[in-house]
Amino acid sequence: MINFTFSMLYYWIAYFIVTAIGILHTIFNIVALHMKSMKDSPGMGAGKSIYCLWI
Protein backbone atom coordinates (compact mmCIF):
# COMPACT_ATOMS: atom_id res chain seq x y z
CA MET A 1 0.00 0.00 0.00
CA ILE A 2 2.92 2.35 0.65
CA ASN A 3 4.12 1.92 -2.95
CA PHE A 4 0.71 2.95 -4.26
CA THR A 5 0.60 5.92 -1.90
CA PHE A 6 4.01 7.16 -3.01
CA SER A 7 3.21 6.62 -6.66
CA MET A 8 0.02 8.67 -6.33
CA LEU A 9 1.92 11.35 -4.42
CA TYR A 10 4.56 11.56 -7.17
CA TYR A 11 1.86 11.56 -9.83
CA TRP A 12 0.00 14.53 -8.32
CA ILE A 13 3.21 16.46 -7.64
CA ALA A 14 4.26 15.98 -11.26
CA TYR A 15 0.75 16.91 -12.43
CA PHE A 16 0.78 20.22 -10.57
CA ILE A 17 4.34 21.02 -11.69
CA VAL A 18 3.52 20.42 -15.36
CA THR A 19 0.24 22.35 -15.06
CA ALA A 20 2.02 25.30 -13.42
CA ILE A 21 4.69 25.31 -16.14
CA GLY A 22 1.97 25.33 -18.81
CA ILE A 23 0.11 28.21 -17.19
CA LEU A 24 3.31 30.22 -16.67
CA HIS A 25 4.38 29.55 -20.26
CA THR A 26 1.02 30.82 -21.53
CA ILE A 27 1.30 33.97 -19.40
CA PHE A 28 4.87 34.51 -20.67
CA ASN A 29 3.73 34.18 -24.29
CA ILE A 30 0.95 36.72 -23.81
CA VAL A 31 2.89 39.25 -21.70
CA ALA A 32 6.47 39.08 -22.97
CA LEU A 33 5.99 37.96 -26.58
CA HIS A 34 2.69 39.82 -27.11
CA MET A 35 1.01 36.82 -28.70
CA LYS A 36 -2.67 37.15 -29.52
CA SER A 37 -5.50 34.81 -28.72
CA MET A 38 -6.18 31.97 -31.15
CA LYS A 39 -9.57 33.58 -31.85
CA ASP A 40 -7.92 36.87 -32.89
CA SER A 41 -5.19 35.39 -35.06
CA PRO A 42 -5.64 33.78 -38.48
CA GLY A 43 -4.76 30.37 -37.06
CA MET A 44 -2.23 28.01 -38.56
CA GLY A 45 -2.39 29.56 -41.99
CA ALA A 46 -1.37 27.93 -45.28
CA GLY A 47 1.25 25.74 -43.63
CA LYS A 48 -1.46 23.50 -42.25
CA SER A 49 -2.36 22.17 -45.68
CA ILE A 50 1.13 20.71 -46.05
CA TYR A 51 0.61 18.36 -43.10
CA CYS A 52 -3.13 17.75 -43.33
CA LEU A 53 -3.63 15.98 -46.63
CA TRP A 54 -7.39 15.53 -46.13
CA ILE A 55 -8.06 19.30 -46.18
PDB file of N, CA, C and O in Angstrom:
ATOM      1  N   MET A   1       0.818  -1.197   0.000  1.00  0.00           N
ATOM      2  CA  MET A   1       0.000   0.000   0.000  1.00  0.00           C
ATOM      3  C   MET A   1       0.863   1.263   0.000  1.00  0.00           C
ATOM      4  O   MET A   1       0.475   2.280  -0.562  1.00  0.00           O
ATOM      5  N   ILE A   2       2.034   1.174   0.611  1.00  0.00           N
ATOM      6  CA  ILE A   2       2.921   2.346   0.648  1.00  0.00           C
ATOM      7  C   ILE A   2       3.410   2.683  -0.756  1.00  0.00           C
ATOM      8  O   ILE A   2       3.504   3.860  -1.108  1.00  0.00           O
ATOM      9  N   ASN A   3       3.687   1.655  -1.576  1.00  0.00           N
ATOM     10  CA  ASN A   3       4.124   1.921  -2.945  1.00  0.00           C
ATOM     11  C   ASN A   3       3.052   2.662  -3.735  1.00  0.00           C
ATOM     12  O   ASN A   3       3.359   3.583  -4.492  1.00  0.00           O
ATOM     13  N   PHE A   4       1.813   2.260  -3.571  1.00  0.00           N
ATOM     14  CA  PHE A   4       0.711   2.946  -4.257  1.00  0.00           C
ATOM     15  C   PHE A   4       0.574   4.384  -3.760  1.00  0.00           C
ATOM     16  O   PHE A   4       0.375   5.307  -4.550  1.00  0.00           O
ATOM     17  N   THR A   5       0.706   4.578  -2.466  1.00  0.00           N
ATOM     18  CA  THR A   5       0.599   5.922  -1.898  1.00  0.00           C
ATOM     19  C   THR A   5       1.690   6.828  -2.442  1.00  0.00           C
ATOM     20  O   THR A   5       1.426   7.965  -2.845  1.00  0.00           O
ATOM     21  N   PHE A   6       2.926   6.346  -2.484  1.00  0.00           N
ATOM     22  CA  PHE A   6       4.014   7.157  -3.008  1.00  0.00           C
ATOM     23  C   PHE A   6       3.864   7.401  -4.503  1.00  0.00           C
ATOM     24  O   PHE A   6       4.179   8.489  -4.987  1.00  0.00           O
ATOM     25  N   SER A   7       3.380   6.418  -5.228  1.00  0.00           N
ATOM     26  CA  SER A   7       3.208   6.622  -6.661  1.00  0.00           C
ATOM     27  C   SER A   7       2.126   7.664  -6.933  1.00  0.00           C
ATOM     28  O   SER A   7       2.277   8.494  -7.834  1.00  0.00           O
ATOM     29  N   MET A   8       1.052   7.654  -6.170  1.00  0.00           N
ATOM     30  CA  MET A   8       0.018   8.675  -6.331  1.00  0.00           C
ATOM     31  C   MET A   8       0.531  10.049  -5.910  1.00  0.00           C
ATOM     32  O   MET A   8       0.218  11.061  -6.550  1.00  0.00           O
ATOM     33  N   LEU A   9       1.333  10.081  -4.853  1.00  0.00           N
ATOM     34  CA  LEU A   9       1.918  11.346  -4.415  1.00  0.00           C
ATOM     35  C   LEU A   9       2.815  11.926  -5.504  1.00  0.00           C
ATOM     36  O   LEU A   9       2.701  13.107  -5.843  1.00  0.00           O
ATOM     37  N   TYR A  10       3.684  11.101  -6.089  1.00  0.00           N
ATOM     38  CA  TYR A  10       4.562  11.562  -7.165  1.00  0.00           C
ATOM     39  C   TYR A  10       3.758  11.967  -8.396  1.00  0.00           C
ATOM     40  O   TYR A  10       4.099  12.926  -9.069  1.00  0.00           O
ATOM     41  N   TYR A  11       2.697  11.230  -8.676  1.00  0.00           N
ATOM     42  CA  TYR A  11       1.857  11.558  -9.826  1.00  0.00           C
ATOM     43  C   TYR A  11       1.258  12.947  -9.672  1.00  0.00           C
ATOM     44  O   TYR A  11       1.301  13.762 -10.592  1.00  0.00           O
ATOM     45  N   TRP A  12       0.658  13.241  -8.516  1.00  0.00           N
ATOM     46  CA  TRP A  12       0.002  14.532  -8.319  1.00  0.00           C
ATOM     47  C   TRP A  12       1.001  15.676  -8.225  1.00  0.00           C
ATOM     48  O   TRP A  12       0.726  16.784  -8.692  1.00  0.00           O
ATOM     49  N   ILE A  13       2.164  15.424  -7.655  1.00  0.00           N
ATOM     50  CA  ILE A  13       3.210  16.458  -7.637  1.00  0.00           C
ATOM     51  C   ILE A  13       3.635  16.782  -9.062  1.00  0.00           C
ATOM     52  O   ILE A  13       3.735  17.955  -9.442  1.00  0.00           O
ATOM     53  N   ALA A  14       3.871  15.760  -9.866  1.00  0.00           N
ATOM     54  CA  ALA A  14       4.259  15.985 -11.262  1.00  0.00           C
ATOM     55  C   ALA A  14       3.135  16.668 -12.030  1.00  0.00           C
ATOM     56  O   ALA A  14       3.388  17.556 -12.855  1.00  0.00           O
ATOM     57  N   TYR A  15       1.896  16.300 -11.761  1.00  0.00           N
ATOM     58  CA  TYR A  15       0.748  16.911 -12.432  1.00  0.00           C
ATOM     59  C   TYR A  15       0.694  18.413 -12.167  1.00  0.00           C
ATOM     60  O   TYR A  15       0.530  19.214 -13.090  1.00  0.00           O
ATOM     61  N   PHE A  16       0.845  18.796 -10.918  1.00  0.00           N
ATOM     62  CA  PHE A  16       0.777  20.216 -10.572  1.00  0.00           C
ATOM     63  C   PHE A  16       1.986  20.979 -11.102  1.00  0.00           C
ATOM     64  O   PHE A  16       1.857  22.136 -11.514  1.00  0.00           O
ATOM     65  N   ILE A  17       3.158  20.360 -11.129  1.00  0.00           N
ATOM     66  CA  ILE A  17       4.340  21.024 -11.688  1.00  0.00           C
ATOM     67  C   ILE A  17       4.150  21.275 -13.175  1.00  0.00           C
ATOM     68  O   ILE A  17       4.397  22.381 -13.671  1.00  0.00           O
ATOM     69  N   VAL A  18       3.710  20.266 -13.909  1.00  0.00           N
ATOM     70  CA  VAL A  18       3.516  20.416 -15.358  1.00  0.00           C
ATOM     71  C   VAL A  18       2.404  21.420 -15.656  1.00  0.00           C
ATOM     72  O   VAL A  18       2.529  22.238 -16.577  1.00  0.00           O
ATOM     73  N   THR A  19       1.325  21.391 -14.870  1.00  0.00           N
ATOM     74  CA  THR A  19       0.239  22.350 -15.056  1.00  0.00           C
ATOM     75  C   THR A  19       0.716  23.772 -14.786  1.00  0.00           C
ATOM     76  O   THR A  19       0.403  24.702 -15.548  1.00  0.00           O
ATOM     77  N   ALA A  20       1.497  23.966 -13.740  1.00  0.00           N
ATOM     78  CA  ALA A  20       2.016  25.297 -13.418  1.00  0.00           C
ATOM     79  C   ALA A  20       2.952  25.795 -14.517  1.00  0.00           C
ATOM     80  O   ALA A  20       2.903  26.971 -14.901  1.00  0.00           O
ATOM     81  N   ILE A  21       3.797  24.916 -15.047  1.00  0.00           N
ATOM     82  CA  ILE A  21       4.687  25.312 -16.141  1.00  0.00           C
ATOM     83  C   ILE A  21       3.875  25.718 -17.359  1.00  0.00           C
ATOM     84  O   ILE A  21       4.188  26.704 -18.029  1.00  0.00           O
ATOM     85  N   GLY A  22       2.816  24.983 -17.667  1.00  0.00           N
ATOM     86  CA  GLY A  22       1.972  25.326 -18.806  1.00  0.00           C
ATOM     87  C   GLY A  22       1.286  26.673 -18.634  1.00  0.00           C
ATOM     88  O   GLY A  22       1.230  27.477 -19.569  1.00  0.00           O
ATOM     89  N   ILE A  23       0.773  26.934 -17.445  1.00  0.00           N
ATOM     90  CA  ILE A  23       0.114  28.215 -17.189  1.00  0.00           C
ATOM     91  C   ILE A  23       1.121  29.353 -17.257  1.00  0.00           C
ATOM     92  O   ILE A  23       0.865  30.390 -17.878  1.00  0.00           O
ATOM     93  N   LEU A  24       2.287  29.175 -16.640  1.00  0.00           N
ATOM     94  CA  LEU A  24       3.310  30.221 -16.673  1.00  0.00           C
ATOM     95  C   LEU A  24       3.827  30.457 -18.089  1.00  0.00           C
ATOM     96  O   LEU A  24       4.110  31.592 -18.474  1.00  0.00           O
ATOM     97  N   HIS A  25       3.936  29.407 -18.867  1.00  0.00           N
ATOM     98  CA  HIS A  25       4.378  29.549 -20.256  1.00  0.00           C
ATOM     99  C   HIS A  25       3.360  30.335 -21.071  1.00  0.00           C
ATOM    100  O   HIS A  25       3.718  31.180 -21.899  1.00  0.00           O
ATOM    101  N   THR A  26       2.075  30.075 -20.841  1.00  0.00           N
ATOM    102  CA  THR A  26       1.024  30.815 -21.532  1.00  0.00           C
ATOM    103  C   THR A  26       1.056  32.290 -21.147  1.00  0.00           C
ATOM    104  O   THR A  26       0.962  33.175 -22.008  1.00  0.00           O
ATOM    105  N   ILE A  27       1.218  32.576 -19.856  1.00  0.00           N
ATOM    106  CA  ILE A  27       1.305  33.966 -19.401  1.00  0.00           C
ATOM    107  C   ILE A  27       2.522  34.645 -20.008  1.00  0.00           C
ATOM    108  O   ILE A  27       2.458  35.794 -20.452  1.00  0.00           O
ATOM    109  N   PHE A  28       3.657  33.943 -20.068  1.00  0.00           N
ATOM    110  CA  PHE A  28       4.865  34.507 -20.668  1.00  0.00           C
ATOM    111  C   PHE A  28       4.641  34.831 -22.142  1.00  0.00           C
ATOM    112  O   PHE A  28       5.056  35.887 -22.621  1.00  0.00           O
ATOM    113  N   ASN A  29       3.987  33.930 -22.867  1.00  0.00           N
ATOM    114  CA  ASN A  29       3.730  34.177 -24.290  1.00  0.00           C
ATOM    115  C   ASN A  29       2.859  35.411 -24.488  1.00  0.00           C
ATOM    116  O   ASN A  29       3.094  36.189 -25.411  1.00  0.00           O
ATOM    117  N   ILE A  30       1.860  35.586 -23.651  1.00  0.00           N
ATOM    118  CA  ILE A  30       0.954  36.717 -23.806  1.00  0.00           C
ATOM    119  C   ILE A  30       1.635  38.019 -23.389  1.00  0.00           C
ATOM    120  O   ILE A  30       1.567  39.019 -24.102  1.00  0.00           O
ATOM    121  N   VAL A  31       2.321  38.021 -22.245  1.00  0.00           N
ATOM    122  CA  VAL A  31       2.887  39.253 -21.704  1.00  0.00           C
ATOM    123  C   VAL A  31       4.193  39.638 -22.403  1.00  0.00           C
ATOM    124  O   VAL A  31       4.334  40.761 -22.881  1.00  0.00           O
ATOM    125  N   ALA A  32       5.143  38.732 -22.473  1.00  0.00           N
ATOM    126  CA  ALA A  32       6.470  39.081 -22.973  1.00  0.00           C
ATOM    127  C   ALA A  32       6.547  39.059 -24.494  1.00  0.00           C
ATOM    128  O   ALA A  32       7.184  39.923 -25.094  1.00  0.00           O
ATOM    129  N   LEU A  33       5.892  38.089 -25.125  1.00  0.00           N
ATOM    130  CA  LEU A  33       5.994  37.962 -26.579  1.00  0.00           C
ATOM    131  C   LEU A  33       4.830  38.621 -27.307  1.00  0.00           C
ATOM    132  O   LEU A  33       4.798  38.632 -28.535  1.00  0.00           O
ATOM    133  N   HIS A  34       3.855  39.123 -26.557  1.00  0.00           N
ATOM    134  CA  HIS A  34       2.687  39.819 -27.114  1.00  0.00           C
ATOM    135  C   HIS A  34       1.932  38.966 -28.131  1.00  0.00           C
ATOM    136  O   HIS A  34       1.505  39.458 -29.170  1.00  0.00           O
ATOM    137  N   MET A  35       1.769  37.704 -27.822  1.00  0.00           N
ATOM    138  CA  MET A  35       1.015  36.822 -28.704  1.00  0.00           C
ATOM    139  C   MET A  35      -0.478  37.059 -28.503  1.00  0.00           C
ATOM    140  O   MET A  35      -0.931  37.348 -27.396  1.00  0.00           O
ATOM    141  N   LYS A  36      -1.233  36.928 -29.575  1.00  0.00           N
ATOM    142  CA  LYS A  36      -2.670  37.146 -29.522  1.00  0.00           C
ATOM    143  C   LYS A  36      -3.387  35.836 -29.214  1.00  0.00           C
ATOM    144  O   LYS A  36      -2.817  34.754 -29.290  1.00  0.00           O
ATOM    145  N   SER A  37      -4.639  35.967 -28.927  1.00  0.00           N
ATOM    146  CA  SER A  37      -5.497  34.814 -28.715  1.00  0.00           C
ATOM    147  C   SER A  37      -5.648  34.041 -30.028  1.00  0.00           C
ATOM    148  O   SER A  37      -5.527  34.615 -31.108  1.00  0.00           O
ATOM    149  N   MET A  38      -5.963  32.764 -29.941  1.00  0.00           N
ATOM    150  CA  MET A  38      -6.182  31.967 -31.149  1.00  0.00           C
ATOM    151  C   MET A  38      -7.411  32.456 -31.902  1.00  0.00           C
ATOM    152  O   MET A  38      -7.507  32.300 -33.112  1.00  0.00           O
ATOM    153  N   LYS A  39      -8.368  33.054 -31.200  1.00  0.00           N
ATOM    154  CA  LYS A  39      -9.566  33.580 -31.854  1.00  0.00           C
ATOM    155  C   LYS A  39      -9.245  34.828 -32.675  1.00  0.00           C
ATOM    156  O   LYS A  39      -9.861  35.067 -33.694  1.00  0.00           O
ATOM    157  N   ASP A  40      -8.264  35.621 -32.216  1.00  0.00           N
ATOM    158  CA  ASP A  40      -7.925  36.871 -32.888  1.00  0.00           C
ATOM    159  C   ASP A  40      -6.965  36.681 -34.051  1.00  0.00           C
ATOM    160  O   ASP A  40      -6.903  37.492 -34.955  1.00  0.00           O
ATOM    161  N   SER A  41      -6.196  35.609 -34.026  1.00  0.00           N
ATOM    162  CA  SER A  41      -5.185  35.393 -35.063  1.00  0.00           C
ATOM    163  C   SER A  41      -5.765  34.547 -36.195  1.00  0.00           C
ATOM    164  O   SER A  41      -6.794  33.892 -36.031  1.00  0.00           O
ATOM    165  N   PRO A  42      -5.103  34.545 -37.355  1.00  0.00           N
ATOM    166  CA  PRO A  42      -5.638  33.784 -38.484  1.00  0.00           C
ATOM    167  C   PRO A  42      -5.512  32.273 -38.323  1.00  0.00           C
ATOM    168  O   PRO A  42      -5.966  31.518 -39.158  1.00  0.00           O
ATOM    169  N   GLY A  43      -4.888  31.806 -37.277  1.00  0.00           N
ATOM    170  CA  GLY A  43      -4.757  30.367 -37.058  1.00  0.00           C
ATOM    171  C   GLY A  43      -3.442  29.845 -37.591  1.00  0.00           C
ATOM    172  O   GLY A  43      -2.425  30.531 -37.562  1.00  0.00           O
ATOM    173  N   MET A  44      -3.457  28.642 -38.110  1.00  0.00           N
ATOM    174  CA  MET A  44      -2.230  28.006 -38.560  1.00  0.00           C
ATOM    175  C   MET A  44      -1.825  28.463 -39.952  1.00  0.00           C
ATOM    176  O   MET A  44      -0.695  28.268 -40.353  1.00  0.00           O
ATOM    177  N   GLY A  45      -2.735  29.029 -40.682  1.00  0.00           N
ATOM    178  CA  GLY A  45      -2.386  29.559 -41.990  1.00  0.00           C
ATOM    179  C   GLY A  45      -2.233  28.487 -43.051  1.00  0.00           C
ATOM    180  O   GLY A  45      -2.712  27.367 -42.930  1.00  0.00           O
ATOM    181  N   ALA A  46      -1.518  28.830 -44.129  1.00  0.00           N
ATOM    182  CA  ALA A  46      -1.374  27.934 -45.275  1.00  0.00           C
ATOM    183  C   ALA A  46      -0.484  26.738 -44.969  1.00  0.00           C
ATOM    184  O   ALA A  46      -0.550  25.730 -45.649  1.00  0.00           O
ATOM    185  N   GLY A  47       0.353  26.840 -43.962  1.00  0.00           N
ATOM    186  CA  GLY A  47       1.252  25.740 -43.635  1.00  0.00           C
ATOM    187  C   GLY A  47       0.526  24.494 -43.181  1.00  0.00           C
ATOM    188  O   GLY A  47       1.055  23.398 -43.256  1.00  0.00           O
ATOM    189  N   LYS A  48      -0.695  24.648 -42.724  1.00  0.00           N
ATOM    190  CA  LYS A  48      -1.459  23.504 -42.246  1.00  0.00           C
ATOM    191  C   LYS A  48      -1.769  22.532 -43.373  1.00  0.00           C
ATOM    192  O   LYS A  48      -1.791  21.334 -43.178  1.00  0.00           O
ATOM    193  N   SER A  49      -1.991  23.040 -44.580  1.00  0.00           N
ATOM    194  CA  SER A  49      -2.359  22.167 -45.681  1.00  0.00           C
ATOM    195  C   SER A  49      -1.224  21.239 -46.093  1.00  0.00           C
ATOM    196  O   SER A  49      -1.452  20.224 -46.726  1.00  0.00           O
ATOM    197  N   ILE A  50      -0.007  21.575 -45.737  1.00  0.00           N
ATOM    198  CA  ILE A  50       1.125  20.708 -46.053  1.00  0.00           C
ATOM    199  C   ILE A  50       1.041  19.410 -45.257  1.00  0.00           C
ATOM    200  O   ILE A  50       1.329  18.316 -45.750  1.00  0.00           O
ATOM    201  N   TYR A  51       0.624  19.522 -43.975  1.00  0.00           N
ATOM    202  CA  TYR A  51       0.605  18.361 -43.103  1.00  0.00           C
ATOM    203  C   TYR A  51      -0.735  17.637 -43.101  1.00  0.00           C
ATOM    204  O   TYR A  51      -0.786  16.456 -42.819  1.00  0.00           O
ATOM    205  N   CYS A  52      -1.797  18.347 -43.345  1.00  0.00           N
ATOM    206  CA  CYS A  52      -3.132  17.749 -43.326  1.00  0.00           C
ATOM    207  C   CYS A  52      -3.575  17.501 -44.775  1.00  0.00           C
ATOM    208  O   CYS A  52      -4.126  18.385 -45.427  1.00  0.00           O
ATOM    209  N   LEU A  53      -3.363  16.296 -45.242  1.00  0.00           N
ATOM    210  CA  LEU A  53      -3.631  15.980 -46.633  1.00  0.00           C
ATOM    211  C   LEU A  53      -5.126  15.880 -46.937  1.00  0.00           C
ATOM    212  O   LEU A  53      -5.523  15.948 -48.087  1.00  0.00           O
ATOM    213  N   TRP A  54      -5.957  15.694 -45.889  1.00  0.00           N
ATOM    214  CA  TRP A  54      -7.388  15.529 -46.126  1.00  0.00           C
ATOM    215  C   TRP A  54      -8.120  16.870 -46.242  1.00  0.00           C
ATOM    216  O   TRP A  54      -9.297  16.890 -46.463  1.00  0.00           O
ATOM    217  N   ILE A  55      -7.412  17.994 -46.082  1.00  0.00           N
ATOM    218  CA  ILE A  55      -8.061  19.302 -46.182  1.00  0.00           C
ATOM    219  C   ILE A  55      -7.935  19.816 -47.600  1.00  0.00           C
ATOM    220  O   ILE A  55      -6.969  19.755 -48.255  1.00  0.00           O
TER     221      ILE A  55
END
